[in-house]
């Protein structure tokens, strides 16, 4: 049974590679450029196997490039998260420094309060002592004057 080739297969089989490339370039020149992006090199963790046809190779390359593009975005997100973590760590370190300063300030303020407390009580004791002395002197003067 004789097998017939499709028209496109016959054209491909007969056309020289340069002619086909020219036709592809012509078709591409009439297409809008918004979705066209240059192909990135194939990742080094894959390589074509022997015997895979051109369509299979191109399909596999397209898929692995899309996966690789997604991987690049995932890695970029990881980099952003690392930067955010470093910023958080710096902020936390700054907060710890501030807490240490606040504790030091609070201790100094507490000491100052204690000093004022002791000064006020010392003045109160002295005032009581002065009153007691004045009272004792009044009594002595009154006793000496009467005697």
N, CA, C and O atoms as a DFTB+ gen file, in Angstrom:
588 C
 N C O
     1  1       0.835      -1.158       0.000
     2  2       0.000       0.000       0.000
     3  2       0.890       1.235       0.000
     4  3       1.772       1.396       0.844
     5  1       0.642       2.058      -0.928
     6  2       1.467       3.246      -1.091
     7  2       0.949       4.343      -0.182
     8  3      -0.253       4.605      -0.137
     9  1       1.849       4.981       0.537
    10  2       1.506       6.041       1.472
    11  2       1.761       7.376       0.822
    12  3       2.844       7.604       0.284
    13  1       0.782       8.270       0.859
    14  2       0.946       9.583       0.256
    15  2       1.325      10.582       1.328
    16  3       0.827      10.544       2.453
    17  1       2.215      11.472       0.948
    18  2       2.626      12.525       1.867
    19  2       1.645      13.673       1.769
    20  3       1.063      13.921       0.713
    21  1       1.464      14.373       2.878
    22  2       0.603      15.550       2.860
    23  2       1.282      16.629       2.033
    24  3       2.483      16.574       1.767
    25  1       0.490      17.602       1.638
    26  2       1.018      18.691       0.812
    27  2       2.127      19.415       1.566
    28  3       3.169      19.720       0.986
    29  1       1.919      19.690       2.838
    30  2       2.951      20.422       3.596
    31  2       4.216      19.584       3.737
    32  3       5.322      20.123       3.694
    33  1       4.065      18.276       3.904
    34  2       5.239      17.419       4.012
    35  2       5.990      17.386       2.698
    36  3       7.221      17.380       2.691
    37  1       5.265      17.365       1.573
    38  2       5.911      17.370       0.253
    39  2       6.676      18.672       0.029
    40  3       7.800      18.671      -0.475
    41  1       6.029      19.808       0.424
    42  2       6.689      21.112       0.252
    43  2       7.951      21.156       1.098
    44  3       9.000      21.609       0.639
    45  1       7.847      20.690       2.325
    46  2       9.013      20.691       3.208
    47  2      10.120      19.790       2.685
    48  3      11.303      20.120       2.778
    49  1       9.729      18.668       2.144
    50  2      10.722      17.725       1.643
    51  2      11.451      18.269       0.428
    52  3      12.637      17.994       0.250
    53  1      10.758      19.047      -0.427
    54  2      11.370      19.537      -1.658
    55  2      12.054      20.878      -1.495
    56  3      12.988      21.179      -2.238
    57  1      11.622      21.694      -0.546
    58  2      12.147      23.066      -0.446
    59  2      13.502      23.079       0.240
    60  3      13.714      22.385       1.234
    61  1      14.415      23.872      -0.298
    62  2      15.695      24.016       0.389
    63  2      15.498      24.800       1.688
    64  3      14.570      25.600       1.812
    65  1      16.370      24.560       2.633
    66  2      16.278      25.170       3.963
    67  2      16.294      26.694       3.895
    68  3      15.565      27.350       4.639
    69  1      17.116      27.266       3.012
    70  2      17.191      28.723       2.915
    71  2      15.856      29.321       2.477
    72  3      15.440      30.364       2.980
    73  1      15.192      28.656       1.540
    74  2      13.911      29.153       1.044
    75  2      12.878      29.122       2.173
    76  3      12.121      30.076       2.356
    77  1      12.853      28.021       2.928
    78  2      11.910      27.920       4.035
    79  2      12.173      28.999       5.080
    80  3      11.236      29.607       5.597
    81  1      13.437      29.233       5.389
    82  2      13.792      30.247       6.369
    83  2      13.334      31.624       5.890
    84  3      12.842      32.429       6.681
    85  1      13.497      31.893       4.590
    86  2      13.040      33.165       4.019
    87  2      11.535      33.328       4.150
    88  3      11.053      34.413       4.476
    89  1      10.790      32.261       3.899
    90  2       9.332      32.324       4.019
    91  2       8.904      32.536       5.474
    92  3       7.976      33.297       5.747
    93  1       9.578      31.867       6.393
    94  2       9.281      32.051       7.822
    95  2       9.575      33.488       8.240
    96  3       8.792      34.106       8.961
    97  1      10.714      34.015       7.779
    98  2      11.061      35.408       8.097
    99  2      10.019      36.370       7.541
   100  3       9.650      37.338       8.205
   101  1       9.540      36.106       6.315
   102  2       8.526      36.958       5.690
   103  2       7.236      36.913       6.502
   104  3       6.618      37.948       6.756
   105  1       6.827      35.694       6.914
   106  2       5.614      35.566       7.722
   107  2       5.782      36.278       9.055
   108  3       4.852      36.933       9.525
   109  1       6.933      36.162       9.661
   110  2       7.179      36.808      10.951
   111  2       7.222      38.318      10.830
   112  3       6.862      39.023      11.773
   113  1       7.657      38.829       9.684
   114  2       7.748      40.282       9.528
   115  2       6.365      40.915       9.452
   116  3       6.233      42.111       9.711
   117  1       5.331      40.153       9.105
   118  2       3.965      40.673       9.023
   119  2       3.204      40.495      10.328
   120  3       2.085      40.991      10.459
   121  1       3.786      39.800      11.290
   122  2       3.144      39.566      12.581
   123  2       3.410      40.736      13.516
   124  3       4.452      41.384      13.419
   125  1       2.480      41.010      14.418
   126  2       2.766      42.035      15.439
   127  2       3.889      41.544      16.351
   128  3       3.968      40.351      16.643
   129  1       4.745      42.437      16.797
   130  2       5.931      42.072      17.580
   131  2       5.667      42.032      19.090
   132  3       6.577      41.701      19.850
   133  1       4.462      42.355      19.545
   134  2       4.214      42.473      20.980
   135  2       4.459      41.171      21.744
   136  3       4.942      41.213      22.875
   137  1       4.141      40.028      21.161
   138  2       4.305      38.766      21.872
   139  2       5.606      38.057      21.542
   140  3       5.878      36.982      22.076
   141  1       6.400      38.633      20.684
   142  2       7.637      37.978      20.270
   143  2       8.741      38.369      21.232
   144  3       8.987      39.551      21.470
   145  1       9.392      37.382      21.772
   146  2      10.542      37.665      22.629
   147  2      11.687      36.762      22.196
   148  3      11.469      35.647      21.723
   149  1      12.886      37.245      22.361
   150  2      14.018      36.423      21.922
   151  2      14.116      35.160      22.769
   152  3      13.812      35.160      23.962
   153  1      14.544      34.099      22.125
   154  2      14.692      32.843      22.850
   155  2      15.907      32.889      23.745
   156  3      16.997      33.292      23.339
   157  1      15.692      32.470      24.958
   158  2      16.820      32.384      25.870
   159  2      17.535      31.065      25.591
   160  3      16.942      30.133      25.047
   161  1      18.793      30.991      25.961
   162  2      19.489      29.719      25.713
   163  2      18.834      28.602      26.520
   164  3      18.236      28.830      27.572
   165  1      18.964      27.412      26.002
   166  2      18.391      26.276      26.693
   167  2      19.158      26.045      27.992
   168  3      20.385      26.147      28.004
   169  1      18.460      25.736      29.087
   170  2      19.154      25.498      30.357
   171  2      20.155      24.347      30.220
   172  3      19.964      23.421      29.432
   173  1      21.223      24.435      31.008
   174  2      22.282      23.423      30.881
   175  2      21.931      22.097      31.552
   176  3      22.690      21.134      31.440
   177  1      20.788      22.029      32.249
   178  2      20.427      20.772      32.899
   179  2      19.602      19.852      31.988
   180  3      19.171      18.779      32.411
   181  1      19.385      20.278      30.728
   182  2      18.697      19.422      29.752
   183  2      19.491      19.391      28.453
   184  3      20.209      20.338      28.130
   185  1      19.357      18.305      27.720
   186  2      19.912      18.244      26.367
   187  2      19.085      17.267      25.557
   188  3      18.512      16.317      26.090
   189  1      19.035      17.517      24.274
   190  2      18.209      16.698      23.397
   191  2      18.766      15.279      23.312
   192  3      19.976      15.055      23.349
   193  1      17.836      14.333      23.196
   194  2      18.237      12.934      22.986
   195  2      18.329      12.664      21.497
   196  3      17.688      13.328      20.682
   197  1      19.119      11.700      21.171
   198  2      19.243      11.296      19.765
   199  2      17.919      10.741      19.263
   200  3      17.226      10.002      19.962
   201  1      17.594      11.110      18.061
   202  2      16.424      10.559      17.404
   203  2      15.154      11.376      17.585
   204  3      14.142      11.068      16.956
   205  1      15.171      12.397      18.417
   206  2      13.965      13.206      18.605
   207  2      13.815      14.107      17.385
   208  3      14.773      14.747      16.952
   209  1      12.593      14.149      16.833
   210  2      12.380      14.967      15.636
   211  2      12.355      16.446      16.012
   212  3      12.333      16.794      17.192
   213  1      12.359      17.302      15.011
   214  2      12.449      18.756      15.203
   215  2      11.272      19.290      16.005
   216  3      11.454      20.128      16.888
   217  1      10.072      18.815      15.709
   218  2       8.877      19.277      16.428
   219  2       9.002      18.925      17.909
   220  3       8.698      19.745      18.775
   221  1       9.445      17.714      18.193
   222  2       9.631      17.285      19.585
   223  2      10.670      18.128      20.291
   224  3      10.489      18.529      21.441
   225  1      11.789      18.399      19.574
   226  2      12.840      19.223      20.164
   227  2      12.336      20.627      20.486
   228  3      12.553      21.150      21.579
   229  1      11.641      21.238      19.478
   230  2      11.144      22.603      19.679
   231  2      10.103      22.657      20.796
   232  3      10.094      23.588      21.600
   233  1       9.233      21.661      20.840
   234  2       8.210      21.621      21.896
   235  2       8.851      21.476      23.267
   236  3       8.477      22.168      24.214
   237  1       9.823      20.569      23.367
   238  2      10.508      20.348      24.642
   239  2      11.260      21.609      25.066
   240  3      11.250      21.974      26.241
   241  1      11.911      22.273      24.110
   242  2      12.632      23.517      24.420
   243  2      11.660      24.590      24.904
   244  3      11.944      25.298      25.870
   245  1      10.517      24.709      24.235
   246  2       9.542      25.728      24.623
   247  2       9.052      25.482      26.047
   248  3       8.950      26.412      26.847
   249  1       8.755      24.237      26.351
   250  2       8.260      23.915      27.693
   251  2       9.335      24.182      28.741
   252  3       9.057      24.801      29.768
   253  1      10.553      23.723      28.494
   254  2      11.608      23.905      29.494
   255  2      11.954      25.375      29.654
   256  3      12.332      25.801      30.745
   257  1      11.833      26.161      28.588
   258  2      12.089      27.605      28.700
   259  2      11.015      28.268      29.563
   260  3      11.322      29.143      30.372
   261  1       9.771      27.859      29.396
   262  2       8.693      28.411      30.230
   263  2       8.915      28.041      31.692
   264  3       8.747      28.877      32.580
   265  1       9.292      26.794      31.941
   266  2       9.587      26.387      33.310
   267  2      10.766      27.188      33.863
   268  3      10.741      27.629      35.012
   269  1      11.777      27.369      33.055
   270  2      12.966      28.112      33.484
   271  2      12.616      29.576      33.782
   272  3      13.132      30.161      34.734
   273  1      11.732      30.164      32.958
   274  2      11.292      31.538      33.209
   275  2      10.563      31.608      34.551
   276  3      10.758      32.552      35.316
   277  1       9.728      30.614      34.835
   278  2       9.019      30.576      36.122
   279  2      10.010      30.408      37.268
   280  3       9.865      31.031      38.320
   281  1      11.022      29.559      37.056
   282  2      12.051      29.350      38.078
   283  2      12.781      30.661      38.371
   284  3      13.061      30.972      39.529
   285  1      13.084      31.418      37.337
   286  2      13.777      32.714      37.522
   287  2      12.919      33.650      38.374
   288  3      13.433      34.348      39.249
   289  1      11.612      33.661      38.115
   290  2      10.720      34.509      38.905
   291  2      10.639      34.025      40.347
   292  3      10.607      34.835      41.273
   293  1      10.607      32.714      40.543
   294  2      10.581      32.145      41.895
   295  2      11.865      32.523      42.625
   296  3      11.827      32.926      43.788
   297  1      12.998      32.394      41.945
   298  2      14.280      32.755      42.558
   299  2      14.333      34.248      42.875
   300  3      14.882      34.643      43.903
   301  1      13.768      35.075      42.005
   302  2      13.727      36.519      42.260
   303  2      12.883      36.804      43.498
   304  3      13.225      37.670      44.303
   305  1      11.786      36.076      43.646
   306  2      10.959      36.229      44.841
   307  2      11.749      35.841      46.081
   308  3      11.665      36.506      47.113
   309  1      12.519      34.760      45.975
   310  2      13.370      34.342      47.095
   311  2      14.374      35.421      47.464
   312  3      14.619      35.677      48.642
   313  1      14.951      36.053      46.451
   314  2      15.903      37.137      46.691
   315  2      15.212      38.306      47.387
   316  3      15.763      38.891      48.320
   317  1      14.006      38.645      46.933
   318  2      13.250      39.722      47.570
   319  2      12.937      39.381      49.020
   320  3      13.025      40.240      49.897
   321  1      12.570      38.119      49.273
   322  2      12.277      37.701      50.646
   323  2      13.519      37.760      51.523
   324  3      13.440      38.133      52.693
   325  1      14.674      37.392      50.956
   326  2      15.920      37.496      51.726
   327  2      16.199      38.943      52.091
   328  3      16.600      39.233      53.218
   329  1      15.991      39.850      51.152
   330  2      16.196      41.269      51.416
   331  2      15.220      41.755      52.490
   332  3      15.600      42.503      53.391
   333  1      13.968      41.324      52.387
   334  2      12.974      41.707      53.394
   335  2      13.367      41.159      54.762
   336  3      13.221      41.843      55.775
   337  1      13.868      39.920      54.790
   338  2      14.303      39.326      56.063
   339  2      15.471      40.105      56.648
   340  3      15.509      40.351      57.853
   341  1      16.438      40.501      55.796
   342  2      17.567      41.297      56.285
   343  2      17.095      42.627      56.848
   344  3      17.583      43.081      57.882
   345  1      16.125      43.262      56.149
   346  2      15.575      44.522      56.648
   347  2      14.871      44.320      57.982
   348  3      14.989      45.152      58.882
   349  1      14.137      43.213      58.113
   350  2      13.472      42.905      59.380
   351  2      14.494      42.658      60.486
   352  3      14.333      43.130      61.611
   353  1      15.545      41.913      60.151
   354  2      16.592      41.647      61.144
   355  2      17.243      42.944      61.600
   356  3      17.512      43.125      62.788
   357  1      17.497      43.844      60.660
   358  2      18.088      45.133      61.021
   359  2      17.128      45.920      61.903
   360  3      17.542      46.562      62.867
   361  1      15.841      45.863      61.564
   362  2      14.850      46.572      62.367
   363  2      14.779      45.973      63.775
   364  3      14.718      46.707      64.761
   365  1      14.787      44.647      63.865
   366  2      14.737      43.982      65.165
   367  2      15.978      44.335      65.983
   368  3      15.880      44.591      67.183
   369  1      17.143      44.350      65.337
   370  2      18.370      44.726      66.045
   371  2      18.251      46.158      66.552
   372  3      18.658      46.452      67.676
   373  1      17.700      47.045      65.741
   374  2      17.494      48.426      66.158
   375  2      16.538      48.512      67.342
   376  3      16.742      49.306      68.261
   377  1      15.500      47.695      67.314
   378  2      14.543      47.681      68.424
   379  2      15.231      47.191      69.694
   380  3      15.013      47.749      70.770
   381  1      16.058      46.155      69.579
   382  2      16.777      45.654      70.760
   383  2      17.705      46.735      71.327
   384  3      17.814      46.889      72.544
   385  1      18.363      47.473      70.450
   386  2      19.214      48.580      70.908
   387  2      18.378      49.637      71.623
   388  3      18.779      50.157      72.664
   389  1      17.212      49.952      71.056
   390  2      16.337      50.939      71.683
   391  2      15.840      50.451      73.038
   392  3      15.754      51.231      73.986
   393  1      15.520      49.184      73.132
   394  2      15.048      48.617      74.404
   395  2      16.141      48.734      75.458
   396  3      15.867      49.079      76.607
   397  1      17.380      48.445      75.067
   398  2      18.497      48.570      76.005
   399  2      18.635      50.018      76.467
   400  3      18.847      50.271      77.653
   401  1      18.515      50.977      75.534
   402  2      18.599      52.395      75.903
   403  2      17.443      52.785      76.817
   404  3      17.636      53.533      77.776
   405  1      16.248      52.285      76.529
   406  2      15.084      52.598      77.356
   407  2      15.269      52.052      78.764
   408  3      14.962      52.731      79.744
   409  1      15.773      50.824      78.864
   410  2      16.014      50.237      80.192
   411  2      17.030      51.062      80.966
   412  3      16.865      51.300      82.162
   413  1      18.091      51.502      80.273
   414  2      19.108      52.332      80.920
   415  2      18.507      53.669      81.369
   416  3      18.762      54.128      82.482
   417  1      17.713      54.283      80.499
   418  2      17.061      55.550      80.825
   419  2      16.106      55.366      82.008
   420  3      16.080      56.194      82.919
   421  1      15.318      54.275      81.996
   422  2      14.364      54.000      83.077
   423  2      15.101      53.806      84.405
   424  3      14.653      54.298      85.440
   425  1      16.215      53.100      84.377
   426  2      16.998      52.891      85.604
   427  2      17.507      54.224      86.137
   428  3      17.441      54.467      87.342
   429  1      18.013      55.093      85.266
   430  2      18.472      56.423      85.680
   431  2      17.339      57.253      86.238
   432  3      17.513      57.956      87.234
   433  1      16.185      57.180      85.610
   434  2      15.013      57.933      86.070
   435  2      14.568      57.421      87.443
   436  3      14.199      58.206      88.317
   437  1      14.607      56.100      87.624
   438  2      14.267      55.488      88.911
   439  2      15.239      55.967      89.991
   440  3      14.824      56.299      91.101
   441  1      16.524      56.000      89.662
   442  2      17.529      56.481      90.626
   443  2      17.262      57.935      91.009
   444  3      17.370      58.312      92.176
   445  1      16.909      58.750      90.002
   446  2      16.619      60.157      90.276
   447  2      15.392      60.273      91.191
   448  3      15.381      61.090      92.111
   449  1      14.385      59.475      90.944
   450  2      13.196      59.463      91.805
   451  2      13.551      59.071      93.227
   452  3      13.048      59.653      94.188
   453  1      14.421      58.079      93.352
   454  2      14.855      57.644      94.687
   455  2      15.596      58.765      95.397
   456  3      15.390      58.990      96.589
   457  1      16.477      59.484      94.656
   458  2      17.229      60.610      95.246
   459  2      16.271      61.689      95.757
   460  3      16.424      62.184      96.874
   461  1      15.282      62.049      94.933
   462  2      14.305      63.055      95.364
   463  2      13.513      62.562      96.575
   464  3      13.247      63.331      97.498
   465  1      13.144      61.308      96.572
   466  2      12.421      60.707      97.701
   467  2      13.243      60.851      98.977
   468  3      12.748      61.318     100.003
   469  1      14.517      60.439      98.893
   470  2      15.383      60.525     100.078
   471  2      15.599      61.969     100.517
   472  3      15.631      62.251     101.715
   473  1      15.751      62.902      99.547
   474  2      15.935      64.321      99.890
   475  2      14.698      64.874     100.596
   476  3      14.815      65.577     101.600
   477  1      13.524      64.559     100.078
   478  2      12.281      65.055     100.687
   479  2      12.128      64.495     102.097
   480  3      11.777      65.223     103.026
   481  1      12.392      63.198     102.252
   482  2      12.290      62.622     103.597
   483  2      13.327      63.230     104.532
   484  3      13.032      63.459     105.705
   485  1      14.548      63.500     104.035
   486  2      15.588      64.123     104.867
   487  2      15.141      65.516     105.308
   488  3      15.322      65.891     106.467
   489  1      14.554      66.285     104.380
   490  2      14.053      67.620     104.723
   491  2      12.912      67.491     105.732
   492  3      12.835      68.269     106.683
   493  1      12.026      66.511     105.531
   494  2      10.914      66.308     106.458
   495  2      11.441      65.953     107.848
   496  3      10.937      66.470     108.845
   497  1      12.458      65.072     107.931
   498  2      13.061      64.715     109.221
   499  2      13.707      65.939     109.876
   500  3      13.568      66.154     111.080
   501  1      14.413      66.737     109.071
   502  2      15.066      67.925     109.590
   503  2      14.013      68.922     110.103
   504  3      14.186      69.544     111.151
   505  1      12.931      69.056     109.347
   506  2      11.862      69.965     109.760
   507  2      11.274      69.494     111.090
   508  3      11.027      70.301     111.987
   509  1      11.055      68.196     111.208
   510  2      10.537      67.644     112.471
   511  2      11.527      67.892     113.594
   512  3      11.138      68.260     114.702
   513  1      12.806      67.691     113.309
   514  2      13.845      67.911     114.318
   515  2      13.896      69.391     114.724
   516  3      14.035      69.716     115.903
   517  1      13.782      70.282     113.727
   518  2      13.782      71.726     114.032
   519  2      12.571      72.057     114.904
   520  3      12.711      72.776     115.894
   521  1      11.395      71.554     114.563
   522  2      10.193      71.808     115.369
   523  2      10.372      71.292     116.794
   524  3      10.052      71.961     117.776
   525  1      10.914      70.031     116.858
   526  2      11.124      69.445     118.191
   527  2      12.110      70.295     118.994
   528  3      11.909      70.524     120.186
   529  1      13.176      70.759     118.338
   530  2      14.184      71.591     119.027
   531  2      13.549      72.915     119.459
   532  3      13.753      73.381     120.581
   533  1      12.777      73.508     118.548
   534  2      12.110      74.778     118.884
   535  2      11.143      74.568     120.053
   536  3      11.084      75.399     120.959
   537  1      10.413      73.507     120.043
   538  2       9.471      73.202     121.113
   539  2      10.213      73.030     122.434
   540  3       9.799      73.542     123.474
   541  1      11.337      72.282     122.362
   542  2      12.134      72.053     123.575
   543  2      12.700      73.374     124.095
   544  3      12.725      73.611     125.303
   545  1      13.161      74.247     123.163
   546  2      13.701      75.552     123.567
   547  2      12.602      76.418     124.196
   548  3      12.844      77.082     125.204
   549  1      11.416      76.419     123.620
   550  2      10.308      77.190     124.161
   551  2      10.009      76.758     125.588
   552  3       9.803      77.577     126.484
   553  1       9.992      75.432     125.768
   554  2       9.710      74.894     127.104
   555  2      10.816      75.295     128.071
   556  3      10.540      75.670     129.211
   557  1      12.067      75.218     127.622
   558  2      13.203      75.563     128.488
   559  2      13.155      77.051     128.835
   560  3      13.358      77.432     129.988
   561  1      12.885      77.889     127.833
   562  2      12.814      79.332     128.069
   563  2      11.669      79.619     129.036
   564  3      11.809      80.430     129.952
   565  1      10.561      78.962     128.831
   566  2       9.412      79.188     129.707
   567  2       9.716      78.719     131.106
   568  3       9.301      79.377     132.060
   569  1      10.408      77.634     131.277
   570  2      10.746      77.103     132.576
   571  2      11.773      78.002     133.255
   572  3      11.652      78.308     134.441
   573  1      12.798      78.428     132.487
   574  2      13.854      79.284     133.038
   575  2      13.283      80.641     133.415
   576  3      13.712      81.219     134.414
   577  1      12.376      81.144     132.690
   578  2      11.806      82.466     132.971
   579  2      10.926      82.389     134.203
   580  3      10.886      83.355     134.965
   581  1      10.253      81.348     134.429
   582  2       9.377      81.184     135.571
   583  2      10.159      80.848     136.828
   584  3       9.636      81.075     137.919
   585  1      11.280      80.366     136.760
   586  2      12.009      79.963     137.943
   587  2      12.876      80.989     138.529
   588  3      13.535      80.737     139.538
